[in-house]
Coordinates of C-alpha atoms in Angstrom, one line a residue:
Chain A
M1 CA -48.8 68.9 -29.2
A2 CA -47.1 68.8 -32.5
T3 CA -47.0 71.9 -34.7
D4 CA -48.7 72.2 -38.0
Q5 CA -45.3 72.1 -39.7
Q6 CA -44.5 68.8 -38.0
E7 CA -47.9 67.4 -39.0
S8 CA -47.8 68.8 -42.5
A9 CA -47.8 65.4 -44.3
K10 CA -50.9 64.2 -42.4
I11 CA -52.7 67.5 -42.8
E12 CA -52.0 67.5 -46.5
Q13 CA -53.3 63.9 -46.8
L14 CA -56.5 64.7 -44.8
A15 CA -57.1 67.7 -47.0
H16 CA -57.7 65.4 -49.9
H17 CA -59.0 62.2 -48.3
N18 CA -61.6 61.0 -45.9
P19 CA -59.7 59.2 -43.1
D20 CA -62.1 56.2 -43.5
E21 CA -60.8 55.8 -47.1
L22 CA -57.1 55.9 -46.4
E23 CA -55.1 52.8 -47.4
H24 CA -51.9 54.1 -45.9
A25 CA -51.4 56.8 -43.3
A26 CA -48.7 59.4 -43.7
G27 CA -45.9 59.4 -41.2
R28 CA -44.1 62.5 -40.1
E29 CA -41.3 64.4 -41.8
R30 CA -38.5 64.7 -39.4
E31 CA -37.3 68.1 -38.4
V32 CA -33.7 68.4 -37.6
L33 CA -33.8 70.2 -34.2
E34 CA -30.7 68.9 -32.5
G35 CA -28.3 71.7 -31.8
W36 CA -30.9 74.4 -32.7
V37 CA -30.9 77.6 -30.8
P38 CA -34.1 79.4 -31.7
E39 CA -34.7 83.1 -31.7
L40 CA -36.9 84.1 -28.8
A41 CA -37.5 87.7 -29.8
T42 CA -41.3 87.6 -29.9
E43 CA -44.0 85.9 -27.9
A44 CA -45.0 83.8 -30.9
E45 CA -41.4 82.6 -31.3
V46 CA -41.2 81.7 -27.7
R47 CA -44.4 79.6 -27.8
E48 CA -43.4 77.9 -31.1
A49 CA -39.9 77.0 -29.9
L50 CA -41.2 75.6 -26.6
E51 CA -43.9 73.6 -28.4
K52 CA -41.1 72.0 -30.4
A53 CA -39.0 71.5 -27.3
F54 CA -42.0 69.6 -25.8
D55 CA -42.0 67.4 -28.8
Y56 CA -38.3 66.9 -28.8
R57 CA -36.9 63.6 -27.5
G58 CA -33.6 64.9 -26.3
D59 CA -32.5 67.1 -23.5
V60 CA -32.7 70.9 -23.8
T61 CA -30.8 73.6 -22.0
I62 CA -32.7 76.7 -20.7
T63 CA -31.0 79.9 -19.7
R64 CA -33.1 81.9 -17.3
K65 CA -33.1 85.7 -17.4
D66 CA -31.2 85.7 -14.1
G67 CA -28.4 83.8 -15.8
S68 CA -29.0 80.4 -14.2
K69 CA -29.2 77.4 -16.5
I70 CA -31.1 74.2 -16.3
E71 CA -30.5 71.2 -18.6
G72 CA -32.9 68.3 -18.8
Y73 CA -35.9 66.6 -20.5
L74 CA -38.8 69.0 -21.1
F75 CA -41.7 66.6 -20.6
D76 CA -44.6 69.1 -20.3
R77 CA -45.7 72.6 -21.0
R78 CA -48.7 74.5 -19.8
S79 CA -49.8 77.3 -22.1
G80 CA -51.5 80.2 -20.4
T81 CA -52.8 83.5 -21.6
S82 CA -49.4 85.3 -21.2
L83 CA -45.8 84.3 -21.0
A84 CA -45.9 84.9 -17.2
D85 CA -48.6 82.3 -16.6
S86 CA -47.2 79.8 -19.1
F87 CA -44.5 77.4 -18.0
V88 CA -42.5 74.4 -19.0
R89 CA -41.8 71.4 -16.8
I90 CA -38.4 69.8 -16.8
I91 CA -36.7 66.7 -15.3
P92 CA -33.1 67.8 -14.9
T93 CA -30.4 65.5 -16.1
T94 CA -28.9 65.1 -12.6
E95 CA -32.0 65.1 -10.4
K96 CA -35.2 63.2 -10.0
T97 CA -37.4 66.2 -9.5
K98 CA -39.8 68.1 -11.8
V99 CA -38.8 71.8 -12.2
N100 CA -41.2 74.5 -13.5
V101 CA -39.9 77.4 -15.5
A102 CA -42.2 80.3 -16.6
Y103 CA -42.0 81.2 -20.3
G104 CA -41.4 84.7 -19.3
D105 CA -38.3 83.8 -17.3
I106 CA -36.6 82.2 -20.3
A107 CA -33.8 84.1 -22.0
A108 CA -32.4 81.4 -24.2
L109 CA -33.2 77.8 -25.3
A110 CA -30.9 75.3 -26.8
F111 CA -31.8 71.8 -28.2
S112 CA -28.5 70.6 -26.6
G113 CA -29.1 66.9 -26.2
R114 CA -29.0 64.2 -28.8
D115 CA -32.4 63.7 -30.5
T116 CA -33.1 60.1 -29.5
A117 CA -35.9 59.7 -32.1
A118 CA -33.9 61.2 -35.0
G119 CA -32.3 59.4 -37.9
K120 CA -33.4 56.7 -40.3
T121 CA -32.7 54.0 -37.7
F122 CA -34.8 51.3 -39.3
E123 CA -33.5 51.8 -42.8
A124 CA -30.0 52.0 -41.5
W125 CA -30.5 48.8 -39.6
V126 CA -31.8 46.9 -42.6
K127 CA -28.7 48.0 -44.5
K128 CA -26.5 47.1 -41.6
Y129 CA -28.3 43.7 -41.3
W130 CA -27.2 42.7 -44.7
E131 CA -23.7 43.8 -44.1
K132 CA -23.5 41.7 -40.9
K133 CA -25.3 38.8 -42.6
S134 CA -22.7 38.8 -45.4
A135 CA -20.0 38.8 -42.8
G136 CA -21.4 35.6 -41.3
E137 CA -22.7 37.1 -38.0
K138 CA -25.5 35.4 -36.2
N139 CA -28.4 36.6 -33.9
I140 CA -28.3 40.1 -35.5
Q141 CA -30.4 42.7 -33.8
I142 CA -31.0 46.4 -33.3
E143 CA -29.5 47.2 -29.9
P144 CA -31.4 49.4 -27.5
E145 CA -29.7 52.5 -26.3
K146 CA -26.8 51.9 -23.9
L147 CA -27.6 53.7 -20.7
D148 CA -24.1 53.9 -19.1
Chain B
M1 CA -64.7 31.9 -22.4
A2 CA -61.6 34.0 -23.4
V3 CA -61.3 35.3 -19.8
P4 CA -62.2 33.7 -16.5
I5 CA -65.8 34.2 -15.5
S6 CA -64.8 36.0 -12.3
Q7 CA -63.0 38.6 -14.4
A8 CA -65.9 39.0 -16.9
W9 CA -68.2 39.4 -13.9
T10 CA -65.9 42.0 -12.2
V11 CA -65.7 44.1 -15.4
A12 CA -69.4 43.9 -16.1
T13 CA -70.4 44.9 -12.6
Y14 CA -67.8 47.7 -12.7
V15 CA -69.2 49.1 -15.9
L16 CA -72.8 48.8 -14.8
K17 CA -72.0 50.6 -11.5
Q18 CA -70.5 53.5 -13.4
K19 CA -73.5 53.7 -15.6
L20 CA -75.9 53.5 -12.7
A21 CA -73.9 56.3 -11.0
G22 CA -74.5 58.4 -14.1
R23 CA -70.8 58.7 -14.9
K24 CA -70.3 59.7 -18.6
K25 CA -66.5 59.3 -18.5
Y26 CA -64.9 56.4 -16.7
P27 CA -61.8 54.3 -17.5
L28 CA -61.7 50.6 -18.1
V29 CA -58.1 49.7 -17.9
L30 CA -55.2 51.6 -16.3
M31 CA -52.1 51.5 -18.5
L32 CA -49.3 51.6 -15.9
E33 CA -45.9 52.3 -17.3
P34 CA -43.4 51.9 -14.5
L35 CA -40.4 52.4 -16.9
F36 CA -39.5 53.3 -20.5
R37 CA -36.3 51.3 -21.0
C38 CA -36.5 48.2 -23.1
N39 CA -34.3 45.3 -24.2
L40 CA -35.7 45.6 -27.8
A41 CA -35.7 48.5 -30.2
C42 CA -38.7 47.7 -32.4
A43 CA -39.2 49.6 -35.7
G44 CA -42.8 50.5 -35.1
C45 CA -42.4 51.6 -31.4
G46 CA -42.4 55.3 -30.5
K47 CA -42.4 54.7 -26.7
I48 CA -38.7 54.2 -25.8
Q49 CA -37.0 57.2 -27.4
Y50 CA -35.8 59.2 -24.4
P51 CA -32.5 60.4 -23.0
A52 CA -30.6 57.9 -20.8
H53 CA -31.6 59.6 -17.5
I54 CA -35.2 59.2 -18.4
L55 CA -34.8 55.6 -19.4
K56 CA -33.1 54.9 -16.1
A57 CA -36.0 56.3 -14.1
E58 CA -38.8 54.1 -12.8
L59 CA -41.9 54.2 -10.7
S60 CA -41.7 52.8 -7.2
P61 CA -44.2 50.2 -6.1
E62 CA -45.9 52.9 -3.9
D63 CA -46.2 55.2 -7.0
C64 CA -47.9 52.4 -8.8
F65 CA -50.3 51.5 -6.0
K66 CA -51.3 55.1 -5.6
A67 CA -52.1 55.5 -9.3
V68 CA -54.1 52.3 -9.2
E69 CA -56.1 53.5 -6.2
E70 CA -56.7 56.9 -7.9
C71 CA -57.9 55.5 -11.1
G72 CA -60.1 52.7 -9.7
T73 CA -60.2 50.4 -12.8
P74 CA -60.7 46.7 -12.3
M75 CA -58.0 45.9 -14.8
V76 CA -54.4 47.1 -14.9
A77 CA -52.1 46.6 -17.9
I78 CA -48.4 47.1 -17.4
P79 CA -46.7 48.1 -20.7
G80 CA -43.5 50.0 -20.9
G81 CA -40.7 49.7 -21.8
E82 CA -40.1 46.1 -20.8
P83 CA -41.6 45.6 -17.3
L84 CA -39.4 42.7 -16.5
L85 CA -36.4 45.1 -16.5
H86 CA -37.9 46.8 -13.5
P87 CA -36.2 45.3 -10.4
K88 CA -39.3 45.6 -8.3
M89 CA -41.8 44.3 -10.8
P90 CA -42.6 41.1 -8.8
E91 CA -43.4 43.4 -5.8
I92 CA -45.6 45.6 -8.0
V93 CA -47.5 42.7 -9.5
A94 CA -48.0 41.1 -6.1
G95 CA -49.3 44.3 -4.7
L96 CA -51.8 44.7 -7.5
V97 CA -52.9 41.1 -7.2
A98 CA -53.4 41.6 -3.4
R99 CA -55.7 44.5 -4.4
K100 CA -57.7 42.1 -6.6
K101 CA -56.8 43.9 -9.8
Y102 CA -56.7 41.9 -13.0
V103 CA -53.2 42.5 -14.2
Y104 CA -51.9 42.1 -17.7
M105 CA -48.2 42.3 -17.5
C106 CA -47.1 43.1 -21.1
T107 CA -43.8 41.6 -22.0
N108 CA -41.6 40.7 -25.0
A109 CA -40.8 37.6 -22.9
L110 CA -37.1 37.7 -23.5
L111 CA -36.6 37.5 -19.7
L112 CA -39.8 35.7 -18.9
K113 CA -38.3 32.2 -18.5
E114 CA -35.6 33.3 -16.2
K115 CA -37.8 35.5 -14.0
L116 CA -40.9 33.3 -13.9
H117 CA -40.0 32.0 -10.4
L118 CA -40.4 35.6 -9.0
F119 CA -44.1 35.5 -9.7
K120 CA -47.0 33.3 -8.4
P121 CA -49.8 32.0 -10.6
S122 CA -53.1 33.7 -9.9
K123 CA -56.4 34.2 -11.6
Y124 CA -55.6 38.0 -11.3
L125 CA -52.3 37.8 -13.2
S126 CA -51.8 37.2 -16.9
F127 CA -48.5 37.6 -18.8
S128 CA -49.5 39.4 -22.0
V129 CA -46.7 38.4 -24.4
H130 CA -46.1 40.6 -27.4
V131 CA -45.8 38.3 -30.4
D132 CA -46.2 40.1 -33.7
G133 CA -46.7 37.1 -36.0
Q134 CA -45.0 34.0 -37.1
R135 CA -41.3 33.6 -36.5
E136 CA -40.0 35.6 -39.4
H137 CA -42.5 38.4 -39.1
H138 CA -42.0 38.7 -35.3
D139 CA -38.2 38.7 -35.6
F140 CA -38.2 41.6 -38.0
S141 CA -40.9 43.4 -36.2
V142 CA -38.8 43.4 -33.1
C143 CA -35.6 43.8 -35.1
R144 CA -34.0 40.8 -33.4
E145 CA -33.2 37.4 -34.9
G146 CA -34.2 34.6 -32.6
G147 CA -36.7 36.9 -30.7
Y148 CA -39.6 34.7 -31.6
D149 CA -38.1 31.5 -30.3
I150 CA -37.1 33.1 -27.0
A151 CA -40.6 34.6 -26.6
M152 CA -42.3 31.3 -27.3
E153 CA -40.0 29.5 -24.9
G154 CA -41.2 32.0 -22.3
V155 CA -44.8 31.3 -23.2
A156 CA -44.3 27.6 -22.9
A157 CA -42.5 27.9 -19.5
A158 CA -45.3 30.2 -18.2
V159 CA -48.1 27.9 -19.4
A160 CA -46.3 24.9 -18.0
A161 CA -46.0 26.6 -14.6
G162 CA -49.7 27.3 -14.5
F163 CA -49.8 31.0 -15.3
R164 CA -52.4 32.7 -17.4
V165 CA -50.8 33.6 -20.7
T166 CA -52.3 35.8 -23.3
T167 CA -50.7 37.4 -26.4
N168 CA -50.8 40.8 -28.0
T169 CA -50.2 41.1 -31.8
T170 CA -49.8 44.5 -33.4
L171 CA -50.1 44.7 -37.2
F172 CA -48.6 47.3 -39.5
D173 CA -48.8 47.7 -43.3
G174 CA -47.1 44.8 -44.8
A175 CA -48.6 42.2 -42.5
D176 CA -49.9 39.1 -44.3
P177 CA -53.4 38.0 -43.1
N178 CA -52.8 34.4 -44.1
S179 CA -49.7 34.3 -42.0
V180 CA -51.5 36.1 -39.1
R181 CA -54.2 33.3 -39.2
A182 CA -51.5 30.6 -39.1
H183 CA -49.9 32.6 -36.2
F184 CA -53.2 32.3 -34.3
D185 CA -53.2 28.6 -34.8
E186 CA -49.7 28.3 -33.5
L187 CA -50.6 30.4 -30.4
M188 CA -53.6 28.2 -29.6
V189 CA -51.4 25.1 -29.9
A190 CA -48.9 26.7 -27.6
G191 CA -51.6 26.8 -24.9
V192 CA -52.2 30.5 -24.6
E193 CA -55.5 31.5 -22.9
S194 CA -56.5 34.1 -25.5
M195 CA -55.2 36.5 -28.0
M196 CA -55.4 40.3 -28.7
V197 CA -54.8 41.8 -32.1
S198 CA -54.7 45.5 -33.0
P199 CA -53.5 47.8 -35.8
G200 CA -50.4 49.8 -35.0
Y201 CA -50.6 53.4 -34.2
T202 CA -48.7 56.1 -36.2
Y203 CA -46.1 56.9 -33.6
D204 CA -44.3 60.0 -34.7
K205 CA -41.2 58.9 -33.0
A206 CA -41.1 55.4 -34.4
P207 CA -38.0 54.6 -36.6
D208 CA -40.3 53.3 -39.4
Q209 CA -42.6 56.0 -40.6
N210 CA -43.6 54.3 -43.8
H211 CA -45.8 51.4 -42.8
F212 CA -48.8 52.8 -41.0
L213 CA -52.1 51.3 -41.9
G214 CA -54.9 53.6 -43.1
R215 CA -58.4 52.8 -41.7
A216 CA -59.6 51.5 -45.1
K217 CA -56.8 49.0 -45.3
S218 CA -57.0 48.1 -41.6
R219 CA -60.7 47.1 -42.1
K220 CA -59.9 45.1 -45.1
M221 CA -57.1 43.3 -43.4
F222 CA -59.0 42.6 -40.2
R223 CA -62.0 41.4 -42.2
A224 CA -59.8 38.9 -43.9
I225 CA -58.1 37.8 -40.6
L226 CA -61.2 37.7 -38.3
S227 CA -63.9 36.4 -40.6
N228 CA -64.3 32.6 -41.1
R229 CA -63.0 32.1 -37.6
K230 CA -61.7 28.8 -36.5
K231 CA -63.4 27.3 -33.5
S232 CA -60.1 26.9 -31.7
W233 CA -59.3 30.6 -31.6
R234 CA -60.0 32.5 -28.4
F235 CA -59.7 36.3 -28.3
N236 CA -59.1 38.6 -25.4
A237 CA -61.0 41.6 -26.8
S238 CA -64.5 43.1 -26.8
P239 CA -66.5 41.4 -29.6
M240 CA -67.8 44.8 -30.6
F241 CA -64.2 46.2 -30.9
M242 CA -63.4 43.2 -33.2
E243 CA -66.4 44.0 -35.3
F244 CA -65.2 47.6 -35.5
L245 CA -61.8 46.4 -36.8
M246 CA -63.6 44.3 -39.4
G247 CA -65.6 47.3 -40.6
K248 CA -68.9 45.9 -39.3
K249 CA -69.5 48.5 -36.7
D250 CA -68.8 52.2 -36.2
L251 CA -67.4 53.2 -32.9
K252 CA -66.2 56.5 -31.6
C253 CA -63.0 56.8 -29.8
T254 CA -63.1 56.7 -26.0
P255 CA -59.8 58.5 -25.3
W256 CA -60.3 58.3 -21.5
G257 CA -61.0 54.6 -21.6
M258 CA -57.4 53.5 -20.9
P259 CA -55.5 56.3 -19.1
T260 CA -51.7 56.0 -18.7
F261 CA -49.6 56.8 -15.7
S262 CA -45.8 57.0 -16.0
I263 CA -42.8 58.7 -14.4
F264 CA -44.1 61.9 -16.0
G265 CA -47.6 61.7 -14.4
W266 CA -51.0 61.1 -16.0
Q267 CA -50.5 61.3 -19.8
K268 CA -52.8 63.7 -21.7
P269 CA -54.9 62.6 -23.4
C270 CA -54.3 58.9 -23.9
Y271 CA -51.8 56.0 -24.1
L272 CA -50.8 56.9 -27.7
L273 CA -50.8 60.7 -27.8
Q274 CA -48.6 63.0 -25.6
D275 CA -50.1 66.4 -25.1
G276 CA -48.7 67.0 -21.6
Y277 CA -49.2 65.5 -18.2
A278 CA -51.5 65.9 -15.2
D279 CA -50.4 65.4 -11.7
S280 CA -53.6 63.5 -10.6
F281 CA -56.2 61.3 -12.3
K282 CA -58.8 63.9 -11.3
E283 CA -56.9 66.6 -13.0
L284 CA -56.5 64.5 -16.1
M285 CA -60.2 63.9 -16.4
E286 CA -61.2 67.5 -15.7
T287 CA -58.6 69.4 -17.7
V288 CA -58.3 67.5 -21.0
E289 CA -60.5 68.9 -23.7
W290 CA -61.6 65.5 -24.8
Q291 CA -63.6 66.8 -27.8
N292 CA -60.3 67.5 -29.5
Y293 CA -59.4 63.8 -29.8
G294 CA -60.7 60.9 -31.7
T295 CA -61.1 60.5 -35.5
E296 CA -64.3 62.5 -35.5
S297 CA -62.6 65.5 -34.0
G298 CA -60.6 66.1 -37.2
N299 CA -57.3 66.0 -35.2
P300 CA -54.8 64.7 -37.8
R301 CA -53.0 62.7 -35.1
C302 CA -56.1 60.7 -34.5
A303 CA -57.1 60.4 -38.2
N304 CA -56.2 56.8 -38.8
C305 CA -56.2 55.4 -35.2
M306 CA -58.2 52.2 -34.6
V307 CA -56.1 51.0 -31.7
H308 CA -57.6 49.1 -28.8
S309 CA -56.6 51.7 -26.2
G310 CA -59.1 54.1 -27.8
Y311 CA -61.8 51.7 -29.1
E312 CA -61.8 48.7 -26.8
A313 CA -63.6 50.7 -24.1
S314 CA -65.9 52.0 -26.8
G315 CA -66.8 48.4 -27.6
V316 CA -67.5 47.6 -24.0
N317 CA -69.6 50.7 -23.6
Y318 CA -71.6 49.7 -26.7
T319 CA -72.2 46.3 -25.2
F320 CA -73.5 47.7 -21.9
G321 CA -75.2 50.8 -23.4
S322 CA -78.4 49.1 -24.5
I323 CA -80.3 45.8 -24.7
K324 CA -79.4 45.8 -28.4
G325 CA -75.7 46.1 -27.5
L326 CA -76.0 43.1 -25.1
L327 CA -77.8 41.0 -27.7
Q328 CA -75.3 41.8 -30.5
T329 CA -72.4 41.0 -28.2
A330 CA -74.0 37.7 -27.2
K331 CA -74.5 36.8 -30.8
A332 CA -71.0 37.9 -31.7
M333 CA -69.5 35.6 -29.1
F334 CA -70.8 32.6 -30.9
S335 CA -70.4 33.8 -34.5
R336 CA -67.6 32.5 -36.8
Y337 CA -68.3 35.4 -39.2
D338 CA -68.7 33.2 -42.3
D339 CA -67.8 35.5 -45.2
E340 CA -67.1 34.4 -48.8
G341 CA -65.9 37.9 -49.7
A342 CA -63.3 37.8 -46.8
Q343 CA -62.1 34.4 -48.1
R344 CA -61.6 35.9 -51.5
I345 CA -59.6 38.7 -50.0
L346 CA -57.4 36.1 -48.2
N347 CA -57.0 34.1 -51.4
D348 CA -56.0 37.2 -53.4
W349 CA -53.9 38.8 -50.8
K350 CA -50.4 39.6 -52.1
P351 CA -48.1 39.8 -49.2
A352 CA -45.3 41.2 -51.3
Q353 CA -47.1 44.4 -52.3
H354 CA -44.3 46.5 -50.9
G355 CA -41.6 44.1 -51.9
P356 CA -40.9 40.9 -50.1
L357 CA -40.1 40.9 -46.4
V358 CA -36.5 40.6 -45.6
Q359 CA -36.0 36.9 -45.3
I360 CA -33.9 35.8 -42.3
G361 CA -31.4 33.3 -43.5
T362 CA -32.0 33.9 -47.2
A363 CA -30.0 37.0 -47.7
S364 CA -29.1 36.2 -51.3
A365 CA -32.3 37.3 -52.9
A366 CA -32.3 40.7 -51.4
S367 CA -28.6 41.3 -51.5
A368 CA -28.6 40.2 -55.2
K369 CA -31.1 43.0 -55.8
G370 CA -28.9 45.4 -54.0
E371 CA -31.8 47.3 -52.5
L372 CA -33.5 47.7 -49.2
Q373 CA -36.7 45.8 -48.6
S374 CA -39.8 46.9 -46.9
V375 CA -40.6 45.2 -43.6
S376 CA -43.5 45.2 -41.2
G377 CA -43.3 47.3 -38.1
D378 CA -43.7 46.6 -34.4

């Protein structure tokens, strides 16, 4: 679930308009989260940070209170009544398993991986398109991510 | 008929069985996502942005069959990612066909021609080729020059080999309804069985965040496109869903109508929104707070959604919900929706309202202006 901050453009738009009367729908303002190491001093900070980690499209690194670390893609979170019965679910970068980590066991969180959804990719491509076109290139395209 | 009679009968009896059993919430189509990686990077797509180790992961055939059995729908759509990149896709499709599921294998068709021999024609299998408009529109939607020509070569090869071929067109702000209508003509000439069309969803992760249609403009655009229909056009969609797109009918979202299963599990709540994952279909149905989704819920993420994954099932439910629904659907199947007002919208439509589309092969106009041009999305 996105946070209100992430959805602020849509919330602002809907505060003034009936959805049925909208001509254009607001997109989302990008938050720069890559490299972020949030403060986890309070329960509210822990929940907010993990909500953003769930929304993040890069890998994160979690340091448990016992000192062990896990790096991977945080694909789910289950929010309970306390930090002890709330947990995140991660697919580690090097394994094909799903690992649960309780919110209460988390000492530190880092948005360590590249945000694969970040950047003005489309605008950048349009600009690059004209550069390539001017250079005489053919069959220009946005290349998908290289996986190796 | 836009679909084989056997398929229409299977779906109709499935829906009626659910209703007779008193089930309030039941799915219509399973959206099976065996992988996320793709050989395109479309501007309007928010599905493929993941780290490399996630993009490399894929469901096994056994995972797919288990999900299909759990869900129990008569139809299975296989989106992605690009399904033809999955090395075991022929095995997956064959297994689903053997289970007598009507399969729509969604593909951008870049690999269709070369992989066609791995599949067998069947009334249960349709290649649902994603084509977002005429050549220029499609190429820029998928951010690849030549993409349209390759896709249409795949369509032609599949049609010639005796496969069922349908198409899927997604429209974003900037689409030109006159061009979309010409696109429909071209698809019918190409021999496709039927077409599906839908507005794009406001994917938060899509590269292009500036061209999402609002509901008012979606209705206007679809009224222009779908009124005054040509006799040659065949659509693969609920007639009531199409009336909803045209602004002729109010439908409420059915977020459980097309559940999605992927490497993460059962996606909460729907194909378009990610609010976590359930480990079983039962858990999905029982733990999602469904009242929090759909336009009427006030959820900002659902505010402008009119996408088939939420409303197609609503249209089918409307059809089978009453005698009135059945009669309206029967009437809709034979209606051309004559509409002078819609014709005026078409005549007056200014496709360049956000600036002209980038013109492939005619760089001079845009480069002379020295500015970026708006383009349509996925």
